[in-house]
Tab-separated table of C-alpha atoms in Angstrom:
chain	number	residue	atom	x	y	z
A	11	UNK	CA	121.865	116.759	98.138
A	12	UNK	CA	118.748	117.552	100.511
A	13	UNK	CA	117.411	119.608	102.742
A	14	UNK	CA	114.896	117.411	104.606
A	15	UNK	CA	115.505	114.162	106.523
A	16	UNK	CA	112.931	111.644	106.186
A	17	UNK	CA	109.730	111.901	105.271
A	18	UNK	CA	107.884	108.485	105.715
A	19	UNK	CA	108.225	105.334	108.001
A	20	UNK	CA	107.128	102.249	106.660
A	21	UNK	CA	105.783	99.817	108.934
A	22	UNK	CA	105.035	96.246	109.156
A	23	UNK	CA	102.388	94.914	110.735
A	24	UNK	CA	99.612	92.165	111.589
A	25	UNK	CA	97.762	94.956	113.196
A	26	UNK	CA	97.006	97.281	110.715
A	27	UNK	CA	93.735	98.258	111.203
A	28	UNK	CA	95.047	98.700	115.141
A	29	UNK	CA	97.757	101.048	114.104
A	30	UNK	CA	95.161	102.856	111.667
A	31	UNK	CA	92.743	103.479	114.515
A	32	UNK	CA	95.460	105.205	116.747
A	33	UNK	CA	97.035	107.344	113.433
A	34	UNK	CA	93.417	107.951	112.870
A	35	UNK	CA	92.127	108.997	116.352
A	36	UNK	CA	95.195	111.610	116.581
A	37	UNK	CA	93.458	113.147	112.999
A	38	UNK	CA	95.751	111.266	110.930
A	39	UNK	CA	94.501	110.734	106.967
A	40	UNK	CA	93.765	107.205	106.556
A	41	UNK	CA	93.787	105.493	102.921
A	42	UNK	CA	93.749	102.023	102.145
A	43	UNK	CA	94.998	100.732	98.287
A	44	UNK	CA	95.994	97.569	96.896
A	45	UNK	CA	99.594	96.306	96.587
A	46	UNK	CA	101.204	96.280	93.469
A	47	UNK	CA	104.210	94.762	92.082
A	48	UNK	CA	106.577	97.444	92.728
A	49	UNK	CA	105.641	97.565	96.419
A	50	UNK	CA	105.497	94.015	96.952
A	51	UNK	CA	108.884	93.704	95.250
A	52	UNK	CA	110.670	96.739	96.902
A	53	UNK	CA	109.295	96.096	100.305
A	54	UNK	CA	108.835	92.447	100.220
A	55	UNK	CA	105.033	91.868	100.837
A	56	UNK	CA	102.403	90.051	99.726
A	57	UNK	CA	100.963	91.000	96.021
A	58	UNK	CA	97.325	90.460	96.917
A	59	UNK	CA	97.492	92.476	100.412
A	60	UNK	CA	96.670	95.992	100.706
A	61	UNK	CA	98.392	99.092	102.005
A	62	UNK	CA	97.474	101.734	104.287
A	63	UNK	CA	98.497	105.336	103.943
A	64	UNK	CA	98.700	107.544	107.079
A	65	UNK	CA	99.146	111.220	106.545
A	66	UNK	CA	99.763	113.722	109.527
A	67	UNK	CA	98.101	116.735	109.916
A	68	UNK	CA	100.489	119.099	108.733
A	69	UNK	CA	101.335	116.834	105.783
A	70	UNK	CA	104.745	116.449	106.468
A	71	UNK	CA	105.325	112.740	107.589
A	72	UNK	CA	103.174	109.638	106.489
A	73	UNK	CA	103.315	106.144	108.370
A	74	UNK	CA	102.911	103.052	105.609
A	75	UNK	CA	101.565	100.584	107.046
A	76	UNK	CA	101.867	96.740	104.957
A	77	UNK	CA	100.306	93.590	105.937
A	78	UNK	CA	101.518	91.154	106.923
A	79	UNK	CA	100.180	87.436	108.319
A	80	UNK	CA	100.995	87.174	112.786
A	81	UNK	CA	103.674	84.199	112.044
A	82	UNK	CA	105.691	86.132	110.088
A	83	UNK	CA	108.882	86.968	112.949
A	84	UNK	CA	110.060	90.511	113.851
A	85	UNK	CA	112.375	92.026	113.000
A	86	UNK	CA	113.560	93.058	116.306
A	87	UNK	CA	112.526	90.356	119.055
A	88	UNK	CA	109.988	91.364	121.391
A	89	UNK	CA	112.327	90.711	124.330
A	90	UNK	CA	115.583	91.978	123.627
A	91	UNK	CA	116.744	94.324	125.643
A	92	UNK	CA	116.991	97.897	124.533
A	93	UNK	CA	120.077	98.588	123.134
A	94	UNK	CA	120.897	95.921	121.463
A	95	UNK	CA	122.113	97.504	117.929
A	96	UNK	CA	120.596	95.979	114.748
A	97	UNK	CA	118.065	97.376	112.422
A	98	UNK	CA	115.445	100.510	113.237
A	99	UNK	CA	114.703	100.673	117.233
A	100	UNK	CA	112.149	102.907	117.440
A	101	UNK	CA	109.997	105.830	116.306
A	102	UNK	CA	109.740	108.896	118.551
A	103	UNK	CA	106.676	111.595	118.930
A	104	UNK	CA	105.810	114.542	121.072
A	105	UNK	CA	103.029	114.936	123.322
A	106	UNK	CA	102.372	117.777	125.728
A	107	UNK	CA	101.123	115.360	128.678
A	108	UNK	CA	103.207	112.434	129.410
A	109	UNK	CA	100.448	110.356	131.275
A	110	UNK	CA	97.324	111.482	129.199
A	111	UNK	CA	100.011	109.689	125.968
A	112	UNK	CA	100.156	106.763	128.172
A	113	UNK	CA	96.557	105.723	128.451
A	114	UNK	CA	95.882	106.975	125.477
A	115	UNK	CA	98.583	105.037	123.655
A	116	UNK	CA	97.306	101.750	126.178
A	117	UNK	CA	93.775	102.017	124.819
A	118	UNK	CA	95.035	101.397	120.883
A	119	UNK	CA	97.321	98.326	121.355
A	120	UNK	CA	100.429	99.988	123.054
A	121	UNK	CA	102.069	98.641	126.333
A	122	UNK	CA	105.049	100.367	128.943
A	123	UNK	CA	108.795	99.238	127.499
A	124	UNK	CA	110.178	101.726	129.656
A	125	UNK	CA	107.765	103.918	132.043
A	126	UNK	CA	108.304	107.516	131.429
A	127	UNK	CA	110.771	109.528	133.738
A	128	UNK	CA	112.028	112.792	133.631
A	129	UNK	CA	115.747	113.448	132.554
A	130	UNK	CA	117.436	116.196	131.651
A	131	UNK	CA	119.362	116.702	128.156
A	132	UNK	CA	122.184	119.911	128.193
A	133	UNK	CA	119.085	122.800	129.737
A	134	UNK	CA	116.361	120.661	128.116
A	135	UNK	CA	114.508	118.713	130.672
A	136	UNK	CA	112.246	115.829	129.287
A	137	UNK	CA	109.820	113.170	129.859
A	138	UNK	CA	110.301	110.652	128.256
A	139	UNK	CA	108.994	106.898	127.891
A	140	UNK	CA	108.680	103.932	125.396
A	141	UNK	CA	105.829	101.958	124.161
A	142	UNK	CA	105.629	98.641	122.247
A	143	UNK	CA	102.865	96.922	120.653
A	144	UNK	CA	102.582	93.252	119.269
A	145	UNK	CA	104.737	93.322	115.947
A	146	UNK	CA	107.895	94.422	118.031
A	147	UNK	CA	107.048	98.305	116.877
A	148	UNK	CA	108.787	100.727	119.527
A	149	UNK	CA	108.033	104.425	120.297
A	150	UNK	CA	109.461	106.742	122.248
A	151	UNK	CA	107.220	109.537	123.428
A	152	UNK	CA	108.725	112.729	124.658
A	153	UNK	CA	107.094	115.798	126.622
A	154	UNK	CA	108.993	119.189	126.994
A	155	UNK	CA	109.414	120.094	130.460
A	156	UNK	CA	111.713	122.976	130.232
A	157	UNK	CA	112.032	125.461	128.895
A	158	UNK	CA	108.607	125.004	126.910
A	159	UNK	CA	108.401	124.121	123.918
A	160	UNK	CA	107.860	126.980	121.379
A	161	UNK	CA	107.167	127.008	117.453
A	162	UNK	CA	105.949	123.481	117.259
A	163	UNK	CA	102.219	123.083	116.940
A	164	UNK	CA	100.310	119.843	117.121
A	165	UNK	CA	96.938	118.734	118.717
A	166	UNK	CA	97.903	115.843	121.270
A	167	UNK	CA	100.722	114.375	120.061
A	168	UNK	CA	103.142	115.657	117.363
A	169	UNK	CA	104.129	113.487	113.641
A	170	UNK	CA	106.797	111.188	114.171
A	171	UNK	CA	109.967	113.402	114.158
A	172	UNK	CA	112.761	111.559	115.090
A	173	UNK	CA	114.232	107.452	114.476
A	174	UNK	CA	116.318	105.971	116.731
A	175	UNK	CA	118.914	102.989	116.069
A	176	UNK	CA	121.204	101.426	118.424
A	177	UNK	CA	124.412	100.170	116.513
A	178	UNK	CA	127.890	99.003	117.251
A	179	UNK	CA	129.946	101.909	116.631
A	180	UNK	CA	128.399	105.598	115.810
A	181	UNK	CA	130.999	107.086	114.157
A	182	UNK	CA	130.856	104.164	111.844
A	183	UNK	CA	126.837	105.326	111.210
A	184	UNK	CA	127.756	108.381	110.853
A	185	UNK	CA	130.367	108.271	108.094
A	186	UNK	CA	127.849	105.949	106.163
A	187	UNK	CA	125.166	108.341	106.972
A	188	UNK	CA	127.115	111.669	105.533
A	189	UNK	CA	127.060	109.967	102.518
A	190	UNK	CA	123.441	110.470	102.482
A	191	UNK	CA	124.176	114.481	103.249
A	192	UNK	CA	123.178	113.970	107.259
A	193	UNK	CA	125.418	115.830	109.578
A	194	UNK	CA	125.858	115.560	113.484
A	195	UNK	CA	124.415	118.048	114.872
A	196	UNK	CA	124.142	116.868	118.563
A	197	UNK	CA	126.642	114.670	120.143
A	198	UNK	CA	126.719	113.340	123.626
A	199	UNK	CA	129.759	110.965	125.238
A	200	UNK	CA	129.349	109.911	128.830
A	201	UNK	CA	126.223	108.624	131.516
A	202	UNK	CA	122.580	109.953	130.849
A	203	UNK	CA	122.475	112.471	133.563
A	204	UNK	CA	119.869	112.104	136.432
A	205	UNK	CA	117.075	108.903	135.545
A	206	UNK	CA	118.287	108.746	131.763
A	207	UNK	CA	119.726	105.222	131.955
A	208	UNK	CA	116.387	104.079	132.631
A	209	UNK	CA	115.001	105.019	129.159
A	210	UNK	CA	117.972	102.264	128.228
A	211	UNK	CA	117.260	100.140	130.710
A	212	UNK	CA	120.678	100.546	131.528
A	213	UNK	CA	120.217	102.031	135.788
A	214	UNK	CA	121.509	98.445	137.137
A	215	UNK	CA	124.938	99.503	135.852
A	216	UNK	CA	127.053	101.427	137.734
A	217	UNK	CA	127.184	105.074	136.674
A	218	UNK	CA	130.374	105.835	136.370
A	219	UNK	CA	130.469	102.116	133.750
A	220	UNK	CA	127.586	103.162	132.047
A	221	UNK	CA	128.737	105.841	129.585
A	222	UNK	CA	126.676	106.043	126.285
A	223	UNK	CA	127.737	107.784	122.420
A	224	UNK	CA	124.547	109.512	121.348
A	225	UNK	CA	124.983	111.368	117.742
A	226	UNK	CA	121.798	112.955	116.115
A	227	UNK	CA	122.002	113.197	112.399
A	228	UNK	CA	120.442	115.772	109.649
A	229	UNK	CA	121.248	117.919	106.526
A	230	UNK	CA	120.237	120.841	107.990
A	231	UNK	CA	120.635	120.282	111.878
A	232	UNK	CA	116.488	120.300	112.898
A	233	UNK	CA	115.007	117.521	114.657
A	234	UNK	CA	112.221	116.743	112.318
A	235	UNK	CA	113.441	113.804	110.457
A	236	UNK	CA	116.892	113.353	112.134
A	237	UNK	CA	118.652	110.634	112.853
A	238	UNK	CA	119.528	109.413	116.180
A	239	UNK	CA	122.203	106.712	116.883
A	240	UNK	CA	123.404	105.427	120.473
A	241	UNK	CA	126.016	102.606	121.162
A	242	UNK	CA	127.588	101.913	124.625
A	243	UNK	CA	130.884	100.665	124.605
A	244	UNK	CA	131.400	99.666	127.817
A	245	UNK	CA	128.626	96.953	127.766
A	246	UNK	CA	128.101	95.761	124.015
A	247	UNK	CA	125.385	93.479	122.897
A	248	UNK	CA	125.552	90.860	120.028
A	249	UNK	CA	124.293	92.098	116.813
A	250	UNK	CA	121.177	91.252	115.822
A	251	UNK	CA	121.027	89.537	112.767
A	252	UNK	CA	117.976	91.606	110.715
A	253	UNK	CA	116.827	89.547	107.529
A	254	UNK	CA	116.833	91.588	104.472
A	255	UNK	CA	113.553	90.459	103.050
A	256	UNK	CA	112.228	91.399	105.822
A	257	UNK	CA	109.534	91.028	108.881
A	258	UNK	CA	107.248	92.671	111.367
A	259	UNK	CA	108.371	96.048	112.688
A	260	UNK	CA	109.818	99.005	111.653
A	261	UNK	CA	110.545	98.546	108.024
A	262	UNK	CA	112.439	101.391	106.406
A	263	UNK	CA	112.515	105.219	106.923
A	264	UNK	CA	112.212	106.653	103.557
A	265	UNK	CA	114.197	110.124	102.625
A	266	UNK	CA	113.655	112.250	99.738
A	267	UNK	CA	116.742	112.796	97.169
A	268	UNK	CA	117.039	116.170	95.164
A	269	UNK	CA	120.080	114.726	92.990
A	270	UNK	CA	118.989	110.643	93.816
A	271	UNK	CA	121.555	109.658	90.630
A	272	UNK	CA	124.053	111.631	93.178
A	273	UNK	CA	122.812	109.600	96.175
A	274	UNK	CA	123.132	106.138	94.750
A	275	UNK	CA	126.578	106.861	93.131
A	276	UNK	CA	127.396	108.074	96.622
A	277	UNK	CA	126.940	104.438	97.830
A	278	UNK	CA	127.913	102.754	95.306
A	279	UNK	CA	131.006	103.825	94.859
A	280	UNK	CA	131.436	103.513	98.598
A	281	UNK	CA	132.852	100.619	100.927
A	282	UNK	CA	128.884	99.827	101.562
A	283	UNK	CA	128.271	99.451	97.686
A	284	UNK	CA	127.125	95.814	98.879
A	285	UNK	CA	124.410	97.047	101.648
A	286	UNK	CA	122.203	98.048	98.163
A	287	UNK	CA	119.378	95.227	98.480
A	288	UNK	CA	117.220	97.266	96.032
A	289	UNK	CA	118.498	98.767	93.211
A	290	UNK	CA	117.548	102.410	91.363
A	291	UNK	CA	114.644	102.245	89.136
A	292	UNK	CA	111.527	104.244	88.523
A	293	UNK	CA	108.821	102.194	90.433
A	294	UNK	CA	105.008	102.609	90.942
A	295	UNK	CA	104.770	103.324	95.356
A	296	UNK	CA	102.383	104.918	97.373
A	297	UNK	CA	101.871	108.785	97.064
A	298	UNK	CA	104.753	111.143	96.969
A	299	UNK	CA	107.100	107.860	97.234
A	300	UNK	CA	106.097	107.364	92.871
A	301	UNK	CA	108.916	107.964	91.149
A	302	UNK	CA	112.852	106.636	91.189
A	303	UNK	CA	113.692	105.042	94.103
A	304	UNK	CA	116.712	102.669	95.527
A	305	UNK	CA	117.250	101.245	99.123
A	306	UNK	CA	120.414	100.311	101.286
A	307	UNK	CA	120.918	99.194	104.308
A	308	UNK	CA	122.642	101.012	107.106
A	309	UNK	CA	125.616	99.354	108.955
A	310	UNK	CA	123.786	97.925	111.811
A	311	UNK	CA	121.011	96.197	109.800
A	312	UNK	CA	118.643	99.969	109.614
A	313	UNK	CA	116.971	99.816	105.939
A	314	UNK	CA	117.049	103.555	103.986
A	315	UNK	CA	114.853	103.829	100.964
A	316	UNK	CA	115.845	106.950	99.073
A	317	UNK	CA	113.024	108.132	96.762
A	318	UNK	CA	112.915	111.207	94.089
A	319	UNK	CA	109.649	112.136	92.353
């Protein structure tokens, strides 16, 4: 169905000219256009608002960023604790200096979720921490520790390359996700090793309690544009309940379709044929999302906009 995982993250914000300075000061493409009818429709925002395209460097992930007025809830709340499953937890990027990220990411809006510690992954050690800023929006910033990281270039910090949700039950994501044409491709069952239950705030609980499922999802088993999932069964949280018109946060990750009549008979002829909140249509969106679209929502609440040019 695909070879790529997804392309774009749409974000909502009351920031955006905030978010827009820190895209931009990493060499991000910044361009602002209006709304139009299509986009407020699809994504639920207001018709005489604006957009804001951010483009990478390497051209191969854009941020969206639509307005949206300060009262308007999240769609995660600010102060729930981090893994409590429901819609799209976070957005993660690389950086080759853990504490030159975290002033840096201070000085445009960002504040410590989790302070960064080193943990190690299989023989991959990494530093990792996560940031929050005022609409609820969470990233996770990783450096490579060892061994170093090789054929990945960026200045700083890298695109966004990974999503993370935190749901209920993975395998359950990860059935409705194959639909899609994502495929496990990492799979971890037991306690972080070393500090890694601090990244999910989860080092008050005994180890030996404190197992986690971690899947990571893609058509063609890369990191750029997977899919990562975590649950922990041993100490679940209540659901959150994620409106599906919408809020401040991370919105949607969008993924590109070669076959997208394929895709949405996939789903609807599936048991979540009733997670479709947006039907397929041609529509009039931003840059390379023009073109026939639909969008579902994921088990735990996680909105998927599927989009073929």
């Amino acid at each position: 169905m695909r070879e790529t995982g997804f392309t774009h993250v749409v974000l909502n914000t009351a920031y955006p000219l905030q978010l827009s300075a820190f895209f931009s000061a990493l060499g991000w493409q910044i361009q602002k256009m209006p709304t139009t009818e299509d986009t407020s429709a699809f994504w639920g925002v207001e018709t005489t608002g604006e957009l804001t395209r951010c483009v990478a460097p390497a051209e191969t992930c854009e941020v969206l960023l639509l307005s949206m007025p300060p009262d308007v809830p999240p769609l995660r709340p600010m102060d729930c604790p981090v893994t409590t499953p429901g819609g799209l937890f976070d957005v993660n990027m690389r950086t080759w200096e853990s504490e030159w990220a975290r002033t840096f990411l201070q000085q445009h809006g960002w504040r410590e979720l989790v302070p960064a510690v080193a943990w190690q992954f299989g023989e991959v050690e990494t530093s990792e921490g996560l940031y929050i800023q005022d609409d609820g929006i969470v990233m996770a910033v990783m450096q490579r520790l060892h061994p170093p990281l090789e054929g990945i270039e960026f200045d700083r910090m890298s695109d966004i390359f990974n999503s993370t949700q935190m749901v209920r039950d993975v395998e359950q994501t990860l059935a409705f996700l194959r639909l899609l044409g994502f495929e496990r491709f990492i799979h971890h069952a037991g306690p972080l090793p070393g500090d890694g239950p601090k990244v999910l705030q989860l080092e008050a609980h005994p180890v030996e309690s404190s197992s986690i499922h971690l899947s990571i999802a893609h058509p063609r088993a890369v990191m750029s544009g997977s899919i990562e999932l975590i649950d922990v069964p041993q100490y679940p949280l209540p659901v959150l309940d994620v409106p599906v018109s919408g809020g401040r946060g991370i919105r949607a990750l969008c993924i590109p379709c070669d076959d997208i009549d394929a895709a949405f008979t996939a789903i609807d002829t599936s048991e979540w044929a009733a997670n479709v909140c947006q039907s397929l249509q041609d529509r009039q969106l931003p840059g390379c999302l023009d073109g026939h679209s639909f969008s579902v929502i994921a088990p735990d609440g996680g909105r998927l906009d599927l989009y073929q040019r």
